Short mmCIF file of C-alpha atoms and ligand atoms in Angstrom, two decimals:
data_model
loop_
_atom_site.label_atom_id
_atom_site.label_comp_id
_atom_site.label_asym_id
_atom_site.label_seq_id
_atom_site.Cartn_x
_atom_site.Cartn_y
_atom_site.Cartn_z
CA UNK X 1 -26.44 -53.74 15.29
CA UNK X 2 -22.91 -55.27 14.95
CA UNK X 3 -24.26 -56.26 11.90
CA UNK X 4 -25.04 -52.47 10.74
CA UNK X 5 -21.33 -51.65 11.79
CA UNK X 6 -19.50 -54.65 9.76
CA UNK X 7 -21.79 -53.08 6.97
CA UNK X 8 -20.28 -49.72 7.44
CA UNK X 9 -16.76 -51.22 7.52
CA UNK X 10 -16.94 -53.11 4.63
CA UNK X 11 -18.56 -50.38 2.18
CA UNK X 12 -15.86 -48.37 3.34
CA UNK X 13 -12.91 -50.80 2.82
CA UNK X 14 -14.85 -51.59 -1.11
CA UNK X 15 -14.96 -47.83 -1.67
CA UNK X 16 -11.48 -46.94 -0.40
CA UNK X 17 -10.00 -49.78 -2.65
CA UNK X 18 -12.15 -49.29 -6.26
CA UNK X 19 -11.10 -45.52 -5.64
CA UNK X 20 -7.61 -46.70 -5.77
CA UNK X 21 -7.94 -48.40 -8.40
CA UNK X 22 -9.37 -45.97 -10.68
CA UNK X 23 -7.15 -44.52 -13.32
CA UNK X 24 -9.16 -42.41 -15.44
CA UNK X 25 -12.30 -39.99 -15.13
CA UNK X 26 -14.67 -42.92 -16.50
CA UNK X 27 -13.68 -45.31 -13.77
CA UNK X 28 -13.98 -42.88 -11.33
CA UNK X 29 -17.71 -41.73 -12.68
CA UNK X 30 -18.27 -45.99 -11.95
CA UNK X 31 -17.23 -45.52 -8.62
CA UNK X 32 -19.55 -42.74 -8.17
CA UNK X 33 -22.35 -44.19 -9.16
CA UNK X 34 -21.25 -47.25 -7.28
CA UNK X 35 -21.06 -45.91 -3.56
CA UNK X 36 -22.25 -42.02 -3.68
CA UNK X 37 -24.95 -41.49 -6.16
CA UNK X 38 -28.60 -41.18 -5.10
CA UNK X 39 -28.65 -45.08 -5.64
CA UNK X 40 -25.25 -45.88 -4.42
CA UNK X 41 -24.20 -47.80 -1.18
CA UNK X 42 -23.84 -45.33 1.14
CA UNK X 43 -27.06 -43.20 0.61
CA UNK X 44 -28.50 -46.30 0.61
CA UNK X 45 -27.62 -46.77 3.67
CA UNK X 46 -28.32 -43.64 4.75
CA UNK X 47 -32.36 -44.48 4.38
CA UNK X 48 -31.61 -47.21 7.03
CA UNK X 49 -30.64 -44.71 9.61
CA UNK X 50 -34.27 -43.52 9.40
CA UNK X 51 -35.48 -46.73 10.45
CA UNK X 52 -33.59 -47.02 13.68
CA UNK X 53 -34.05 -46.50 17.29
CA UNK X 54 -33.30 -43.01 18.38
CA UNK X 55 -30.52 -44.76 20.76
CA UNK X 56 -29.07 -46.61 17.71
CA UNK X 57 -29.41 -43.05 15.82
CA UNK X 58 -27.44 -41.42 18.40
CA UNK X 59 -25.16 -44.15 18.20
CA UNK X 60 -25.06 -44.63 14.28
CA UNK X 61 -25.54 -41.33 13.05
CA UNK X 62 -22.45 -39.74 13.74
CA UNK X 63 -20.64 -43.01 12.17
CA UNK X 64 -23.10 -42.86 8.87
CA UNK X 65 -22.37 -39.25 8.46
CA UNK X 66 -18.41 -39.96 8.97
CA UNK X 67 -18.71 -42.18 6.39
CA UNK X 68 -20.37 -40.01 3.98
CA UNK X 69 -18.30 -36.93 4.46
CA UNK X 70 -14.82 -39.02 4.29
CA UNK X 71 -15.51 -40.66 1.03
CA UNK X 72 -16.97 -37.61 -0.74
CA UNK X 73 -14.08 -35.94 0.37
CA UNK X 74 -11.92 -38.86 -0.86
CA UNK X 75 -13.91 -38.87 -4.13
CA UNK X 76 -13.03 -34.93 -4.30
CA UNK X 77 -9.48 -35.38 -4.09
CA UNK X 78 -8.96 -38.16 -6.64
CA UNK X 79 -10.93 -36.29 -8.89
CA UNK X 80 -8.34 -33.52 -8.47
CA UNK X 81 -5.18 -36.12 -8.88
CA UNK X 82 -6.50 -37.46 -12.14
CA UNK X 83 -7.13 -34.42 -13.50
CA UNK X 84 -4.00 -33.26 -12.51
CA UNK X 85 -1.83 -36.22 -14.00
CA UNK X 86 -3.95 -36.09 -17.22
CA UNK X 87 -3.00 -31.98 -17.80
CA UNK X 88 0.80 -32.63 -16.96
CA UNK X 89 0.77 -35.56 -19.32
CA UNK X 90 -1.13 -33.33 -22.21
CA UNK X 91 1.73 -30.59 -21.53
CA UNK X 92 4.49 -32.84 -21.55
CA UNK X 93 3.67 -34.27 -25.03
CA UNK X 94 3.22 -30.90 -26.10
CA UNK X 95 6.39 -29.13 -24.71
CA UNK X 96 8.73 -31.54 -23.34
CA UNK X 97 10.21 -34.92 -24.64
CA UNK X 98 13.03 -36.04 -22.54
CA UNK X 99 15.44 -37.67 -25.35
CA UNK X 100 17.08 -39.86 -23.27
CA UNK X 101 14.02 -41.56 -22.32
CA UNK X 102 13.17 -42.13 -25.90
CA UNK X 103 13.95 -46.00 -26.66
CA UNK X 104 14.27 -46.26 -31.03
CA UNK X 105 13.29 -49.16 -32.59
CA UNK X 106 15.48 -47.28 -35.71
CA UNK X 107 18.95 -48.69 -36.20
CA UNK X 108 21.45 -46.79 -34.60
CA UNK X 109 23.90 -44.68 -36.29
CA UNK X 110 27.22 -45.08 -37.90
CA UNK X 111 30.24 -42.92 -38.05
CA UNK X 112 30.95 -41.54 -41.80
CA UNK X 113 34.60 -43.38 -42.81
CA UNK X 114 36.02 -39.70 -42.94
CA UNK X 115 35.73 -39.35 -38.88
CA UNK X 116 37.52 -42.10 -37.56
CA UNK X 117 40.49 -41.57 -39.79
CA UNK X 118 40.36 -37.76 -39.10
CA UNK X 119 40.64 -38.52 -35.54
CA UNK X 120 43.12 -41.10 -36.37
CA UNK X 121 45.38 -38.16 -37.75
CA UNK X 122 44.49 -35.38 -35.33
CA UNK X 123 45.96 -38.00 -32.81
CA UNK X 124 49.09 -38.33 -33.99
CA UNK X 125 49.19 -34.49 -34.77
CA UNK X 126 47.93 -32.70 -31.45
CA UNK X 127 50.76 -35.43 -29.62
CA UNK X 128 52.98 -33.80 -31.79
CA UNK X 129 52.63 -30.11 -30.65
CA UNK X 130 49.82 -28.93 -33.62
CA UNK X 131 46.88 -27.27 -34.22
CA UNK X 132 43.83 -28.10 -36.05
CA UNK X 133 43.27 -24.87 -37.86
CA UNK X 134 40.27 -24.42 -40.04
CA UNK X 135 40.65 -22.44 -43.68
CA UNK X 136 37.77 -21.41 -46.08
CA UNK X 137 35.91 -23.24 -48.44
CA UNK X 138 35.17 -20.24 -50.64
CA UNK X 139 38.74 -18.32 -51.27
CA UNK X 140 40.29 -15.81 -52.99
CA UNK X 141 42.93 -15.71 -55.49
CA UNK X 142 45.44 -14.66 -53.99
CA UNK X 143 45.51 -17.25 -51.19
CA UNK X 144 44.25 -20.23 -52.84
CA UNK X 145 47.19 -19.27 -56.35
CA UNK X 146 48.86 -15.68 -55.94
CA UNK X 147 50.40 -16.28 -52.02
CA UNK X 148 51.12 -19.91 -53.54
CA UNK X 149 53.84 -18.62 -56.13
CA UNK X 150 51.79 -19.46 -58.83
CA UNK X 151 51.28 -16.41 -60.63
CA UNK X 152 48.53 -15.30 -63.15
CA UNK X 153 49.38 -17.34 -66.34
CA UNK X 154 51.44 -19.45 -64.81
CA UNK X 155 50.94 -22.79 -66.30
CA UNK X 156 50.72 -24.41 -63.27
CA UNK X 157 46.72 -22.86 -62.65
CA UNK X 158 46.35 -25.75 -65.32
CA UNK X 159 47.04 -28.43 -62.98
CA UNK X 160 43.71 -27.56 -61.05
CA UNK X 161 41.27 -26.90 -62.90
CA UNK X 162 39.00 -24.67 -60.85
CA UNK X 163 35.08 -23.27 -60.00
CA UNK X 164 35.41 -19.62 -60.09
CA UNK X 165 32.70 -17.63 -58.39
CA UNK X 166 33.60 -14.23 -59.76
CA UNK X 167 37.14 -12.61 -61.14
CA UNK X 168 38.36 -13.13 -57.43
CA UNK X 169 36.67 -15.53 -55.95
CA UNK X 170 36.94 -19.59 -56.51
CA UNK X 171 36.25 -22.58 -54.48
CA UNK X 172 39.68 -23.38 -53.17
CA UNK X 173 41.45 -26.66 -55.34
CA UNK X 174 43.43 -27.51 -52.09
CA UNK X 175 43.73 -26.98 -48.66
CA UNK X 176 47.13 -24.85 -49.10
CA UNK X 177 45.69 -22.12 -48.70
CA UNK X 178 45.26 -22.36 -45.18
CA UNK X 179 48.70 -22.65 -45.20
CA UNK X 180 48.59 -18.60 -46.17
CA UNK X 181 45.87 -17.95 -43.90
CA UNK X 182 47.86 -18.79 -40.53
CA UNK X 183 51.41 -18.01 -41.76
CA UNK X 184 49.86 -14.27 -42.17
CA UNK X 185 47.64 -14.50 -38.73
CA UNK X 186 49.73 -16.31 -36.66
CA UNK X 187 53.26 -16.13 -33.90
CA UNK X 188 56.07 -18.61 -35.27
CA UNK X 189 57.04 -20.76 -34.65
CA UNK X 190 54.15 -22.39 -36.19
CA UNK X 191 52.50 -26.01 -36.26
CA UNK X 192 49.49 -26.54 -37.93
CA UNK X 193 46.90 -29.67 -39.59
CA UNK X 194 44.39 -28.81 -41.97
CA UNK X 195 41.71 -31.01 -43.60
CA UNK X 196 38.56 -30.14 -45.54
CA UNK X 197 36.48 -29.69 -48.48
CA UNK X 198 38.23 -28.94 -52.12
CA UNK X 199 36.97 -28.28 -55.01
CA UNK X 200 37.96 -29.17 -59.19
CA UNK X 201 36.11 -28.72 -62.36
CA UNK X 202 36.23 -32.67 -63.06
CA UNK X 203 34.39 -35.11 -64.53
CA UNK X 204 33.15 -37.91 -62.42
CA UNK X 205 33.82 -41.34 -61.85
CA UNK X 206 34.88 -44.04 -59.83
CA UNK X 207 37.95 -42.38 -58.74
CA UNK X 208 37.79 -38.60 -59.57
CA UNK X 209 34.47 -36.50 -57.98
CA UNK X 210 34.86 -32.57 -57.98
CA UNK X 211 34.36 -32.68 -54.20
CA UNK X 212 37.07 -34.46 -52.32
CA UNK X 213 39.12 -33.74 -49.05
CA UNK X 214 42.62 -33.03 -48.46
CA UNK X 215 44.86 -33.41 -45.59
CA UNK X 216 47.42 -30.30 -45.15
CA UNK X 217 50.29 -30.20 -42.86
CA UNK X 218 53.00 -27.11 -42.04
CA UNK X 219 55.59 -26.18 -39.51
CA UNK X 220 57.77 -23.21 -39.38
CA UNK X 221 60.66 -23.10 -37.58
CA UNK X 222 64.58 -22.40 -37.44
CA UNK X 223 66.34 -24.88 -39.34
CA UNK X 224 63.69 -27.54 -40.58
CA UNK X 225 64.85 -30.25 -43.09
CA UNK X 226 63.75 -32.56 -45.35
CA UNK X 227 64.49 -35.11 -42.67
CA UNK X 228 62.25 -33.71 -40.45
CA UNK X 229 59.65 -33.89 -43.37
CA UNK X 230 60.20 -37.68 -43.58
CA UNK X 231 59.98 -38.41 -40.62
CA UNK X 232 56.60 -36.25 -39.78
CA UNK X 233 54.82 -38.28 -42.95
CA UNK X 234 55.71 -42.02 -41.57
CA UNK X 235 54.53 -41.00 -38.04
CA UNK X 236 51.37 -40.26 -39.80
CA UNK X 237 51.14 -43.11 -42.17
CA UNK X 238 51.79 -45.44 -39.49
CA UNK X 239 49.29 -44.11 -37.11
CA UNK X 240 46.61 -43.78 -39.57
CA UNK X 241 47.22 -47.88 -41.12
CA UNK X 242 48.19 -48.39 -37.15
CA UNK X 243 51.21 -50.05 -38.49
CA UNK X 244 54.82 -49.03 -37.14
CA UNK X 245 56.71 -50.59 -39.77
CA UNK X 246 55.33 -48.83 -42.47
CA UNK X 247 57.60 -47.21 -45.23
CA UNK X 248 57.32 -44.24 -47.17
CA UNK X 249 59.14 -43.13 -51.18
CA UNK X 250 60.45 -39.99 -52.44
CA UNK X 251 60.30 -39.05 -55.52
CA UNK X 252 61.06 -35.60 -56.80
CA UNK X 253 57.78 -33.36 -58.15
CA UNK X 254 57.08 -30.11 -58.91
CA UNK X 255 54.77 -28.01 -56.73
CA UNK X 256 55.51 -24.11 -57.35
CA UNK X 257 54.82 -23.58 -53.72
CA UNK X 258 57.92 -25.98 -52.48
CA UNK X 259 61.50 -26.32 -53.28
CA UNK X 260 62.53 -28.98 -53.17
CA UNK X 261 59.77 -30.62 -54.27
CA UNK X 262 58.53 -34.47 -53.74
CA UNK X 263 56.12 -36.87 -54.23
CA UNK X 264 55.06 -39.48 -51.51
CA UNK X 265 54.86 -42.87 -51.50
CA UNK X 266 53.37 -45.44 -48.87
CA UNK X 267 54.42 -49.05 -48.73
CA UNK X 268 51.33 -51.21 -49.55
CA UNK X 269 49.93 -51.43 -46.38
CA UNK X 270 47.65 -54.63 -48.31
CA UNK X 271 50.73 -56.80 -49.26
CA UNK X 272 54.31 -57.76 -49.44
CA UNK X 273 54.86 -58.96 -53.11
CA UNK X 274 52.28 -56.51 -55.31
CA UNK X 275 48.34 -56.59 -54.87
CA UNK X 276 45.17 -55.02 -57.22
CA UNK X 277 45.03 -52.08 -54.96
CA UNK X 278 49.18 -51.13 -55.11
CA UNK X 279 48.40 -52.48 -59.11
CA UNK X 280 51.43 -54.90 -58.16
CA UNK X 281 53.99 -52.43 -57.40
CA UNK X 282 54.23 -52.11 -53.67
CA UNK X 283 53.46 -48.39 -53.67
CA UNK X 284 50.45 -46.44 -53.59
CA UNK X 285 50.63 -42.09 -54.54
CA UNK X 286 49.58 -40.10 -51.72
CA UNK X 287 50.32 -36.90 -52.10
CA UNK X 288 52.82 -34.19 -52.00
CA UNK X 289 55.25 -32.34 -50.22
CA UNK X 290 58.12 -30.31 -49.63
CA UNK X 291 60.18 -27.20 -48.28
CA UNK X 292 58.32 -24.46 -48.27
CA UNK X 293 59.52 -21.70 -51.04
CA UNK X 294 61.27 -18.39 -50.16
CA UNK X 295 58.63 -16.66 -52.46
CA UNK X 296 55.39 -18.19 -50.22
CA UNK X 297 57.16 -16.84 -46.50
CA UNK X 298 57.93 -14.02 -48.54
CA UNK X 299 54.15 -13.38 -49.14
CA UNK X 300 53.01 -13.84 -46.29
CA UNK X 301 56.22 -11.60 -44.54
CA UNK X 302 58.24 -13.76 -43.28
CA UNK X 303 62.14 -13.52 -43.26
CA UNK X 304 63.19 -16.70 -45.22
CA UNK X 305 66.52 -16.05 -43.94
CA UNK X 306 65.45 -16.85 -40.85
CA UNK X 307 62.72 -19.22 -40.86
CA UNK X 308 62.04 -22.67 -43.01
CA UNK X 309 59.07 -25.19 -43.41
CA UNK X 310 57.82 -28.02 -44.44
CA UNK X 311 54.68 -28.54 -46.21
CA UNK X 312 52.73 -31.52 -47.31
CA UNK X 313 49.40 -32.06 -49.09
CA UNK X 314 47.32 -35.52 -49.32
CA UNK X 315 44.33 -37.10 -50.49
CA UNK X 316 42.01 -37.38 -47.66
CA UNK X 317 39.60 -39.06 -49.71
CA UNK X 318 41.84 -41.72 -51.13
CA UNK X 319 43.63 -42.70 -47.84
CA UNK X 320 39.62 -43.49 -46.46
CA UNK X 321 39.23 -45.04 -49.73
CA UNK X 322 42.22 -46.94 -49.16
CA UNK X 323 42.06 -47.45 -45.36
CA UNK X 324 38.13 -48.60 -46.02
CA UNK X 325 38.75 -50.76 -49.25
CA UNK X 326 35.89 -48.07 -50.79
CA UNK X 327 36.11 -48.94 -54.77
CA UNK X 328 33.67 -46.04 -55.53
CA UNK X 329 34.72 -41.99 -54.54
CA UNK X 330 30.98 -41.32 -55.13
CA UNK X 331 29.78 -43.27 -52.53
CA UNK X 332 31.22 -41.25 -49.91
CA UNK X 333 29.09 -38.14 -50.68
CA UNK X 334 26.21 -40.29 -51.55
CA UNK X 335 24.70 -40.28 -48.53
CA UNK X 336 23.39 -43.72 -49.46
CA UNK X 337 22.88 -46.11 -46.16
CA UNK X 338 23.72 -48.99 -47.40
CA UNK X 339 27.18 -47.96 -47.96
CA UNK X 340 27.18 -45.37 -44.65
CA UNK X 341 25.84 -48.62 -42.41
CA UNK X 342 29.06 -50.21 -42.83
CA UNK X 343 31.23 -48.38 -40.93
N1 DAH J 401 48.28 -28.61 -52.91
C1 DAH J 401 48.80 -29.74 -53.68
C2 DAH J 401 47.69 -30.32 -54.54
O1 DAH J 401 46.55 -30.16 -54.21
C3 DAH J 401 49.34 -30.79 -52.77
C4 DAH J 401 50.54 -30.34 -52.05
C5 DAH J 401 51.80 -30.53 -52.59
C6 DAH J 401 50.44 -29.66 -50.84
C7 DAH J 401 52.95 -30.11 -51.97
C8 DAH J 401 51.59 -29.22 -50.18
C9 DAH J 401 52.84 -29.47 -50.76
O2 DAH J 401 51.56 -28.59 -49.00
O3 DAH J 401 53.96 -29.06 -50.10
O4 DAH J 401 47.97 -30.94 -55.50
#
């Protein structure tokens, strides 16, 4: 009979192990059929209690009947745990994706060449007491012209040749007229940085596209000079080319909403003695600048006898293009990955 008992033991031990091993409802239907159905092991031996002595019944029959009851009730609760797992993993495919789980074979991303050299000047900016202020991209006349001092028919509307939307409304040519937007909204003294999309009725190619982006700059205060001015645009020069010995040229322009005027000139940052991309002369345009006219506080109400400003106006566009060695303006609206995967 010690034999009948080792039997018992080891049916048990084989069913409690191929029940942990199953992993999905057909494997577990095998390990029915295996130890519980009609033919399976432990009905099977079942039939053998028949055939014993009613002492060995007594003794086996509570033991066979142990078995029997244990491992359907085993069966029972697998059957529940697989079922289980399978919903939660139908749900979660339906509902919930955890994104940080998710491992891309994809290339990773790049930064566009705009945002580190944004960054670059919102650095130096915000360390120097401004705000990033935002304008509009759509405008109206009187803040991206009128507020400007450049009246109707004033010649100088020629210089930027503009998209108008209706009689008052244009896509702005600059970002100046944020300028008008916070001098009319905001406490002075007053500190901001602008950047963003403008807009010209151009032609395009390699170096002209009628979407570009412009960097703007303007502080009000008692008493600002043109030294101030200078100073502000090699701080920002320098920390965009991350070189501190980086110079910067005057020259005098015309820009109705400044007086003085000036346009600014960076030192090659590419060369010493003249290169392709300074076209040998050691000094590449970026933009313009100034004091900021009596006629533009005036318009947006502030007492020019007390207050002054400086104002200044670059290419965005061309100091990536420049920062980036980027031969093409196109490109960097493209959206073409070649080109974006470089960066
Ligand atoms: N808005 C001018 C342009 O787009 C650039 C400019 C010049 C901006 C002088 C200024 C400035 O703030 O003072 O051509």
């Amino acid at each position: 009979m010690d034999d009948l008992k080792h039997q018992v033991e080891q049916i048990k031990n084989q069913f409690l192990h191929k029940l942990d091993l199953a992993q999905t409802e057909v494997e577990l239907e095998n390990v029915r059929i295996l130890f519980l159905s009609r033919e399976g092991s432990i009905p099977k031996l079942m039939h053998i209690l028949k055939e014993l002595s009613p002492d060995d019944k007594r003794h086996f029959g509570p033991l066979l009947n142990e078995l029997k009851k244990e491992s359907e009730q085993k069966f029972e609760e697998k059957k529940k745990k697989l079922a289980l797992e399978a919903l939660n993993k139908a749900e979660m495919k339906k509902t919930n994706f955890d994104v940080t789980a998710y491992e891309s074979k994809m290339p990773k991303g790049s930064l566009h060449p705009y945002t580190p050299v944004i960054e670059l000047i919102e650095d130096v900016f915000i360390s120097m007491g401004y705000k990033v202020a935002q304008g509009f991209e759509l405008e109206d006349e009187f803040h991206n012209f009128e507020a400007l001092n450049i009246a109707k028919n004033h010649p100088a509307r020629d210089m930027q040749d503009t998209f108008w939307i209706d009689v008052n409304r244009l896509m702005r040519t600059h970002t100046s007229t944020v300028q008008i937007r916070e001098m009319e909204s905001q406490k002075l003294p007053l500190a901001i940085l602008s950047y963003g999309r403008t807009f010209r009725n151009e032609a395009t190619d390699a170096s002209h596209d009628f979407v570009f982006m412009q960097v703007e700059g303007l502080l009000i205060d008692k008493n600002v000079s043109m030294g101030n001015l200078f100073a502000t645009l090699k701080i920002m020069l320098q920390g965009i080319f991350q070189r501190d010995d980086l110079d910067i040229r005057i020259r005098p322009g015309y820009f109705p909403f400044v007086e003085p005027g000036i346009e600014v000139d960076m030192a090659c940052p590419f060369c010493t003695s003249g290169c392709s991309v300074c076209k040998k002369t050691r000094w590449i345009e970026m933009g313009g600048a100034g004091l900021v006219h009596p006629n533009v506080l005036k318009a947006c109400n502030i007492d020019s006898t007390e207050y002054s400003g400086f104002a200044f106006g670059f290419g965005l566009t061309r100091l990536v293009m420049l920062k980036y060695g980027i031969n093409d303006i196109r490109l960097l609206n493209s959206g073409k990955l070649e080109f974006l995967e470089q960066f």
